[in-house]
Coordinates of C-alpha atoms in Angstrom, one line a residue:
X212 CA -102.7 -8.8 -212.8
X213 CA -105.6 -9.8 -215.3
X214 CA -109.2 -9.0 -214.5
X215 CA -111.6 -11.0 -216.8
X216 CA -115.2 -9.6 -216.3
X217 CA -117.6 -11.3 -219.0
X218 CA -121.1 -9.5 -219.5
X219 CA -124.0 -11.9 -220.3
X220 CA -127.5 -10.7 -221.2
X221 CA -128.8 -13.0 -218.2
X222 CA -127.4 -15.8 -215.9
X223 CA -130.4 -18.4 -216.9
X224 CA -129.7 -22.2 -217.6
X225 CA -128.5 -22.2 -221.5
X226 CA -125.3 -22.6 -224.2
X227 CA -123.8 -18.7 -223.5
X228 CA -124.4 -18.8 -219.7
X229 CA -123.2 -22.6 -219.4
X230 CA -119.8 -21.4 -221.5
X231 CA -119.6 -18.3 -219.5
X232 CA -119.1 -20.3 -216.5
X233 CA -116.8 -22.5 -217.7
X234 CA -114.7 -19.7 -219.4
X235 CA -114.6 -18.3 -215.3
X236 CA -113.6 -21.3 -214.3
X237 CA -110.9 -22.7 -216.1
X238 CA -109.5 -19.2 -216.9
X239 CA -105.9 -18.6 -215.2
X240 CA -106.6 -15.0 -215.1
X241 CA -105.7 -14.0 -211.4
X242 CA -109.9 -12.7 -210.9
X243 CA -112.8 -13.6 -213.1
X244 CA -116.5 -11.9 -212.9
X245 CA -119.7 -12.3 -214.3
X246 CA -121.9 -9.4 -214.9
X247 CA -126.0 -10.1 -216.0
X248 CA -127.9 -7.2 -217.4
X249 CA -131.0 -8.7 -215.9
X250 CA -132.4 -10.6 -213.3
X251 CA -131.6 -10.1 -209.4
X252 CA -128.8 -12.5 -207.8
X253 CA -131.3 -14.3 -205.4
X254 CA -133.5 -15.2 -208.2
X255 CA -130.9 -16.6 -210.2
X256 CA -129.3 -18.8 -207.6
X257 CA -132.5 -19.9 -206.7
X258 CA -133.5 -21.1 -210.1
X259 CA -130.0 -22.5 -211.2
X260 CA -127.8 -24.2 -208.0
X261 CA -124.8 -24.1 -210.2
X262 CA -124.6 -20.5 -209.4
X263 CA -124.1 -21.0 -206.1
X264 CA -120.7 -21.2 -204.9
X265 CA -119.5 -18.3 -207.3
X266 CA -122.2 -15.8 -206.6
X267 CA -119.7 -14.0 -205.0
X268 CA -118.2 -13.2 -208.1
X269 CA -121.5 -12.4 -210.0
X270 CA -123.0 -8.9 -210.3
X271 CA -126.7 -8.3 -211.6
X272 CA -127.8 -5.1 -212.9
X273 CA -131.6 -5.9 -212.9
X274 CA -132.0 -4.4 -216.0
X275 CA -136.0 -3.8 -217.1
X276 CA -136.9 -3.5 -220.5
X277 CA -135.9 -0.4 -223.1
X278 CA -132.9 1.4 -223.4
X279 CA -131.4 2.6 -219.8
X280 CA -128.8 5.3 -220.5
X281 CA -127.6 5.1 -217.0
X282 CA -126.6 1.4 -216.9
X283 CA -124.1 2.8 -219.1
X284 CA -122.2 4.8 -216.4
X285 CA -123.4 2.4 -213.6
X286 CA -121.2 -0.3 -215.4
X287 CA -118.5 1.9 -216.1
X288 CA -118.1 2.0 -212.4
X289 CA -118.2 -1.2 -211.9
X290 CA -115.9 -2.1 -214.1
X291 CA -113.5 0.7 -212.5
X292 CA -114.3 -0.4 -209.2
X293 CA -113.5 -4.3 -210.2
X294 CA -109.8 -2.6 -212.0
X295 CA -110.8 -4.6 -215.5
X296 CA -108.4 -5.7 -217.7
X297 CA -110.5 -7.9 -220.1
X298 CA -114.0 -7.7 -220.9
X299 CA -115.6 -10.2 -222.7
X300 CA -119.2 -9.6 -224.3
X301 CA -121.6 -12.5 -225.4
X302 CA -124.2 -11.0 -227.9
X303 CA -125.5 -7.5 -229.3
X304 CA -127.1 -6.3 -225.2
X305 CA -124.1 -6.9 -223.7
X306 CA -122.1 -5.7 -226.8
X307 CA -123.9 -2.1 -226.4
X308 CA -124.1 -1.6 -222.9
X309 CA -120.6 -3.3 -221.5
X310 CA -118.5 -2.6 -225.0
X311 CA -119.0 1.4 -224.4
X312 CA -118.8 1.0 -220.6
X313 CA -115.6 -0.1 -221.1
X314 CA -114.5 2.6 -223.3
X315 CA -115.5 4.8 -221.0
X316 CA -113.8 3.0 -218.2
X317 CA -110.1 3.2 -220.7
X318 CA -110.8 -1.3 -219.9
X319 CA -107.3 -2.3 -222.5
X320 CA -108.9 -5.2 -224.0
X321 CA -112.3 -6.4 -225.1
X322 CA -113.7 -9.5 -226.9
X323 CA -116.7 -10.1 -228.5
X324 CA -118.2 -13.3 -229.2
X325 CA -120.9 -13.8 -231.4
X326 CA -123.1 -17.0 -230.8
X327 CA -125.7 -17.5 -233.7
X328 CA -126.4 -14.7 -236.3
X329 CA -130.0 -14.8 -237.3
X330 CA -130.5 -11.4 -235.6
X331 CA -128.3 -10.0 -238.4
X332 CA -130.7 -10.5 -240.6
X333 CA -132.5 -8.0 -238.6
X334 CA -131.2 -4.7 -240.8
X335 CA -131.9 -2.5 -237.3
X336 CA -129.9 -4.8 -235.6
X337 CA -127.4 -5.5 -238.1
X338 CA -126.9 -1.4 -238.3
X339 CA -126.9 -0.6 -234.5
X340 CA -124.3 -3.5 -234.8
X341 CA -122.0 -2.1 -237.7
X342 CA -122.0 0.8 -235.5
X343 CA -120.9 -0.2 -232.4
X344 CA -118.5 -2.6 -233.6
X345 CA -116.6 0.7 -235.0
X346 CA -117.3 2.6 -231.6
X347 CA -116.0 0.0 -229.4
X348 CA -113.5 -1.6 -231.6
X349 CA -113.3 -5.1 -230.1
X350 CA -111.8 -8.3 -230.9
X351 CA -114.2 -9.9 -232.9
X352 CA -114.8 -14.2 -231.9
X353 CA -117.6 -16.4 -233.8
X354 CA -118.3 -19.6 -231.8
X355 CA -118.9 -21.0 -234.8
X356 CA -117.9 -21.1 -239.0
X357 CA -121.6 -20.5 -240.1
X358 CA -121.7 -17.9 -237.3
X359 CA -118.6 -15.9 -238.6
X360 CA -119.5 -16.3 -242.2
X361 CA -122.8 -14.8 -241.5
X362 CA -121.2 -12.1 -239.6
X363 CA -118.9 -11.3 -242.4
X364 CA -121.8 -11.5 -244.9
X365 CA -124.2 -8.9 -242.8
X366 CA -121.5 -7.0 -241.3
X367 CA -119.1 -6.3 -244.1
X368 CA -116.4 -8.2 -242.1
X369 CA -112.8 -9.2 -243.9
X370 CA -111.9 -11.7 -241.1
X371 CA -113.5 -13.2 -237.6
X372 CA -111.6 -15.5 -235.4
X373 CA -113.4 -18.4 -235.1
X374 CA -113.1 -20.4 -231.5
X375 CA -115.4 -23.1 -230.9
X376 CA -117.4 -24.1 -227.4
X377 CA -116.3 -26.7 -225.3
X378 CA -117.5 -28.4 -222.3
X379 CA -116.0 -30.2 -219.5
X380 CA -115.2 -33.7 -220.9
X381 CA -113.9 -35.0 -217.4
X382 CA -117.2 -34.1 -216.0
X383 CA -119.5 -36.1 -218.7
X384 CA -118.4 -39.3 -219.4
X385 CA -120.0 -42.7 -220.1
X386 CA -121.7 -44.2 -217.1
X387 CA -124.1 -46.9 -215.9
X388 CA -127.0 -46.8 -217.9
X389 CA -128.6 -49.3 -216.4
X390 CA -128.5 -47.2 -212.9
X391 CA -129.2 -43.7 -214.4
X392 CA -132.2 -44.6 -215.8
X393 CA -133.6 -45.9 -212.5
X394 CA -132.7 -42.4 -211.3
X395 CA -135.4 -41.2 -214.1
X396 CA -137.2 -44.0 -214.4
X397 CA -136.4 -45.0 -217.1
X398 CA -137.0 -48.4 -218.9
X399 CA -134.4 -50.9 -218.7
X400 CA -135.3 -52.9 -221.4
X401 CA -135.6 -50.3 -224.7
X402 CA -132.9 -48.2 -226.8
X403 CA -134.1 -44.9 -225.8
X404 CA -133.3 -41.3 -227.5
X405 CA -132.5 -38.8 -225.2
X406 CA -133.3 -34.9 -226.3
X407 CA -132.9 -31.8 -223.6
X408 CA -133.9 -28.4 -224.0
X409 CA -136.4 -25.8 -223.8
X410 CA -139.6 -26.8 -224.6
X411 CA -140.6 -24.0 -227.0
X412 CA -141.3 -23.9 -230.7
X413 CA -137.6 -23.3 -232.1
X414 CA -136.4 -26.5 -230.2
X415 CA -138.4 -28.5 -232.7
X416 CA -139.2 -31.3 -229.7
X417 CA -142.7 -31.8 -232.0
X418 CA -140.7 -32.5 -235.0
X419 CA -138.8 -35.4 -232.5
X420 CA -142.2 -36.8 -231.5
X421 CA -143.5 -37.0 -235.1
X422 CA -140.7 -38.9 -235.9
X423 CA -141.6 -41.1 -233.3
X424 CA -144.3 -42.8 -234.8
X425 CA -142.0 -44.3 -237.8
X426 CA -140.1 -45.9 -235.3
X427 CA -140.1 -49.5 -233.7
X428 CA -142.2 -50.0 -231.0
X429 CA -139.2 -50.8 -228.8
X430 CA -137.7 -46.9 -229.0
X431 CA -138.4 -44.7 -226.2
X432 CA -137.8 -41.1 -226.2
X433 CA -136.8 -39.5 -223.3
X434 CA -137.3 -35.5 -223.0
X435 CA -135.4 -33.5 -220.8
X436 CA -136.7 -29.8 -220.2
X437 CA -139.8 -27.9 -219.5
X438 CA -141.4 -25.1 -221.2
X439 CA -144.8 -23.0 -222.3
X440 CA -145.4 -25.9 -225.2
X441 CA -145.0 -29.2 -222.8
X442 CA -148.7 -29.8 -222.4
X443 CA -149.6 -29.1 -226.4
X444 CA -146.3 -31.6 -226.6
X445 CA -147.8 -34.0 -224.1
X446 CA -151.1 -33.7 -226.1
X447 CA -149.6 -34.6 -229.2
X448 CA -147.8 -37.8 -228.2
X449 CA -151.1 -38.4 -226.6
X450 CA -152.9 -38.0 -230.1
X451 CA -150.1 -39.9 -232.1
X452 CA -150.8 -42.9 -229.9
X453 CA -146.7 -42.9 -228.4
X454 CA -147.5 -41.5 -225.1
X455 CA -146.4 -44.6 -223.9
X456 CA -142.8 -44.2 -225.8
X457 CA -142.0 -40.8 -224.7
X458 CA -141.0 -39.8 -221.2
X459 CA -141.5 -36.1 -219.9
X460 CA -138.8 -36.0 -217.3
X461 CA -138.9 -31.4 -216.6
X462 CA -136.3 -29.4 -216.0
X463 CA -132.9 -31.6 -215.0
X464 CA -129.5 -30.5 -212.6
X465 CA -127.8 -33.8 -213.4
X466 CA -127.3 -34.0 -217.3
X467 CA -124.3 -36.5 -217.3
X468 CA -127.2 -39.0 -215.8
X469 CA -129.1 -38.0 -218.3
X470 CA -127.1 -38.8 -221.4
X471 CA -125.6 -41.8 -219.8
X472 CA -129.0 -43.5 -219.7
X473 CA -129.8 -42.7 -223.1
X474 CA -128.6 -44.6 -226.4
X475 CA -128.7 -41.7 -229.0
X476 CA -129.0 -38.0 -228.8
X477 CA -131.1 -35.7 -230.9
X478 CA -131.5 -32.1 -231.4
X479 CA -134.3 -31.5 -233.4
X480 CA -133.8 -27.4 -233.2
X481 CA -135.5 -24.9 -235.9
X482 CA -132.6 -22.2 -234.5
X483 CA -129.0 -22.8 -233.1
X484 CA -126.0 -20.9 -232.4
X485 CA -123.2 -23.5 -231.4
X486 CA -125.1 -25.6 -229.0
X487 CA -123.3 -27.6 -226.0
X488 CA -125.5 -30.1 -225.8
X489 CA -124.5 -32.3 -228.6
X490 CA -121.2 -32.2 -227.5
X491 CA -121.9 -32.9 -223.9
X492 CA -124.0 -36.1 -225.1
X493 CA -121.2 -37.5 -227.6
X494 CA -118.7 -36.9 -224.4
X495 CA -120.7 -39.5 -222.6
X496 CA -119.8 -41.8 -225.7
X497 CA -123.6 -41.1 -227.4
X498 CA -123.8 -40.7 -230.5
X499 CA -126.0 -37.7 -232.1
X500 CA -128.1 -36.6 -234.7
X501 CA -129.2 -33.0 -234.8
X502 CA -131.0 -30.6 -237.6
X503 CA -128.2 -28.9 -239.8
X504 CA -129.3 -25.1 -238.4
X505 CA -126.2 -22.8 -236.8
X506 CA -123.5 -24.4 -236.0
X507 CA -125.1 -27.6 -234.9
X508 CA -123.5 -29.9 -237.1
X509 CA -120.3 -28.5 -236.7
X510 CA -120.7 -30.4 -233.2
X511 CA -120.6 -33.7 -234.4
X512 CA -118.1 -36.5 -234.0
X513 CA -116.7 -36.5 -238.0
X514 CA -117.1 -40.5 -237.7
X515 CA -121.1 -41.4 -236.8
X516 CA -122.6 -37.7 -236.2
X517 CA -125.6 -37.0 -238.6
X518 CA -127.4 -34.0 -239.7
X519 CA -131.1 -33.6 -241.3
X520 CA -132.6 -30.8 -242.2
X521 CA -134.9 -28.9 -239.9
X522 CA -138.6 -30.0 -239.8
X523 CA -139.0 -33.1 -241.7
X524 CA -139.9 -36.1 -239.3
X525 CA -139.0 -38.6 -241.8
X526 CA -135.4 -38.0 -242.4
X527 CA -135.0 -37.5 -238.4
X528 CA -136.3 -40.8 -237.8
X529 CA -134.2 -42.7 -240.8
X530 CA -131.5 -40.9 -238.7
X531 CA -132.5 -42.3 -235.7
X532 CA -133.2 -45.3 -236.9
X533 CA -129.6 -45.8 -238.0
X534 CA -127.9 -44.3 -235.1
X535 CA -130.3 -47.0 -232.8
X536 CA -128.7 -49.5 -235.2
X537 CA -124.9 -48.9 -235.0
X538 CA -124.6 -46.8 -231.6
X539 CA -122.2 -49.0 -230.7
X540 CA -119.9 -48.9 -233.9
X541 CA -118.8 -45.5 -232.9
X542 CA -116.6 -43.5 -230.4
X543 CA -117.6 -40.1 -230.3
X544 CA -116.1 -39.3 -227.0
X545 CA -112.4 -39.4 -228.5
X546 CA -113.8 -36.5 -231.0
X547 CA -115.0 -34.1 -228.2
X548 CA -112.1 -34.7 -226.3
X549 CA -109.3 -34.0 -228.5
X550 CA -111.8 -31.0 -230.2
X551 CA -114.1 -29.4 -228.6
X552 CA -112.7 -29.5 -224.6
X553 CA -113.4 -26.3 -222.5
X554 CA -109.8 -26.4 -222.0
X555 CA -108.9 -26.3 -225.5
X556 CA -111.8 -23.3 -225.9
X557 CA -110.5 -21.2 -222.5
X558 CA -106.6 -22.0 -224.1
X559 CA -108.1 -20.1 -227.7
X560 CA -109.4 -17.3 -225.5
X561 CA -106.1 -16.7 -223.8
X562 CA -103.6 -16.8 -226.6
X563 CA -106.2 -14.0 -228.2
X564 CA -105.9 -11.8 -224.7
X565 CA -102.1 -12.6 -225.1
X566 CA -102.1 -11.2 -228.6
X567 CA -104.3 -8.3 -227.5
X568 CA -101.5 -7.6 -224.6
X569 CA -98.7 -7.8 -227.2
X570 CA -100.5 -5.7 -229.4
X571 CA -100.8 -2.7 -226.9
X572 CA -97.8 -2.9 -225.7

């Protein structure tokens, strides 16, 4: 019998806790668990529905900040009490406190996926990291080719299996634009551009409205996503006279709507690791541009994606500009289907759990 209990940081809406979740649910393993290091189970439900009808299989620690020594035997009971089989850690927290809880707890198998790798460049981090990757001995998983080149670069790696994010393509498809952006209300009438995310400095939404203003009059830009910088963002459309073309729409449940009232996506990010969101937007058959940080470009459909560099207006919005044009010469859908799936992601997983199995045995 296989007991998969992943260990995330914090169960809060983003890439590594949306993947988490998917992982649980299209896993075949006979019992799959999520433990958070932080946060409390009522707050999370409350703040993110999704979590809902799983929450019996969730476990918070309510972690505070600092180093707690005793989370380290509280988790090794509660990976004895759950009778693990696989652990699977997403970044350096959970890396520390679940990879030696599981040591402790004799768990067979443990994976460890890396999702972006600018903390390496942290040498602290990078060290603590050396060190527990030796310690715990896991198998190692980028989500991403930049993200394992990095790793192999800082962490004086030979090899990392690389296994890409996926998302559920049956649940965002194309749909009727015309009704979804009556749900938001949305124009009817305009080619809009449709960008979701946390509204802080390293998403580079700023960058998106600068780029606004060397566009036609008849794109819209549609922002989905709150944050500490929406009122300086509101202020600067506001100041660059397009407060009229861009369309503050908060925090969001129902993304496929989303992307299926937009005409092209953009991701205008300083920072990524390998974002969903991209991928979630081409699945609905629109296309994308996004900044070539991370792993972001590796998201994009081969045949119409585009990647700019980070920070320059202009470039992003001759992007645009040509995605606006042609967003119908394109099928991007087909790409994320037959390559980035989260069936295709949870099958990756699997095969390295079955090679782990074979391995030990």
């Amino acid at each position: 019998m296989s007991v998969v209990v992943q260990v995330v940081q914090h169960l809060k809406p983003g890439g590594i806790e949306t993947m988490a979740l998917d992982l649980a649910a299209f896993s075949n393993a006979n019992d799959a668990w999520i433990v958070s290091l932080e946060g409390s189970k009522e707050e999370a439900v409350s703040n993110w529905p999704r979590l809902a009808p799983i929450a019996d299989r969730l476990v918070f620690l309510n972690k505070e900040p600092g180093l707690k020594l005793s989370l380290f035997w509280h988790l090794r009971g509660i990976l004895k009490r759950l009778k693990a089989t696989v652990v699977h850690t997403h970044h350096i927290g959970p890396l520390l406190y679940a990879g030696i809880a599981s040591r402790l707890a004799g768990v067979p198998k443990i994976i460890h996926t890396e999702h972006d790798a600018w903390h390496l460049e942290n040498e602290q981090r990078c060290k603590l990291q050396q060190r527990l990757l030796k310690v715990v001995k896991p198998i190692l998983v980028a989500d991403a080719d930049t993200v394992a080149a990095a790793m192999k670069h800082h962490l004086g790696l030979e090899s990392v299996t690389v296994v890409r994010n996926g998302i559920d393509s049956e649940r965002f498809q194309a749909g009727n634009k015309a009704e979804c952006r009556k749900l938001f209300n949305l124009p009817q009438s305009t080619q809009i551009i449709g960008c979701g995310g946390r509204m802080e400095s390293v998403k580079g939404q700023n960058v998106l409205i600068d780029a606004m203003v060397e566009l036609p009059e008849t794109a819209h830009l549609a922002l989905a996503g709150s944050g500490s910088l929406e009122a300086a963002l509101k202020q600067q459309a506001e100041t660059l006279g397009v407060s009229e073309r861009v369309h503050f729409l908060g925090h969001l449940d129902n993304m496929p709507a989303f992307y299926q009232s937009i005409d092209v996506f953009c991701l205008p990010s300083f920072k990524e690791g390998f974002p969903l969101s991209s991928l979630e937007a081409q699945s609905c058959n629109v296309p994308a541009v996004v900044t070539d940080v991370g792993g972001s470009k590796e998201t994009l459909c081969t045949e119409c994606g585009l990647a700019v560099p980070a920070g320059d207006s202009s470039a992003l919005a001759t992007a645009l500009r040509h995605q606006l044009e042609h967003s119908h010469d394109c099928n991007p859908r087909e790409y994320v289907v037959n390559h980035a799936d989260v069936r295709v992601m949870v099958h990756q997983y699997e095969v390295l759990v079955g090679m782990a199995r074979e391995t030990a045995q």
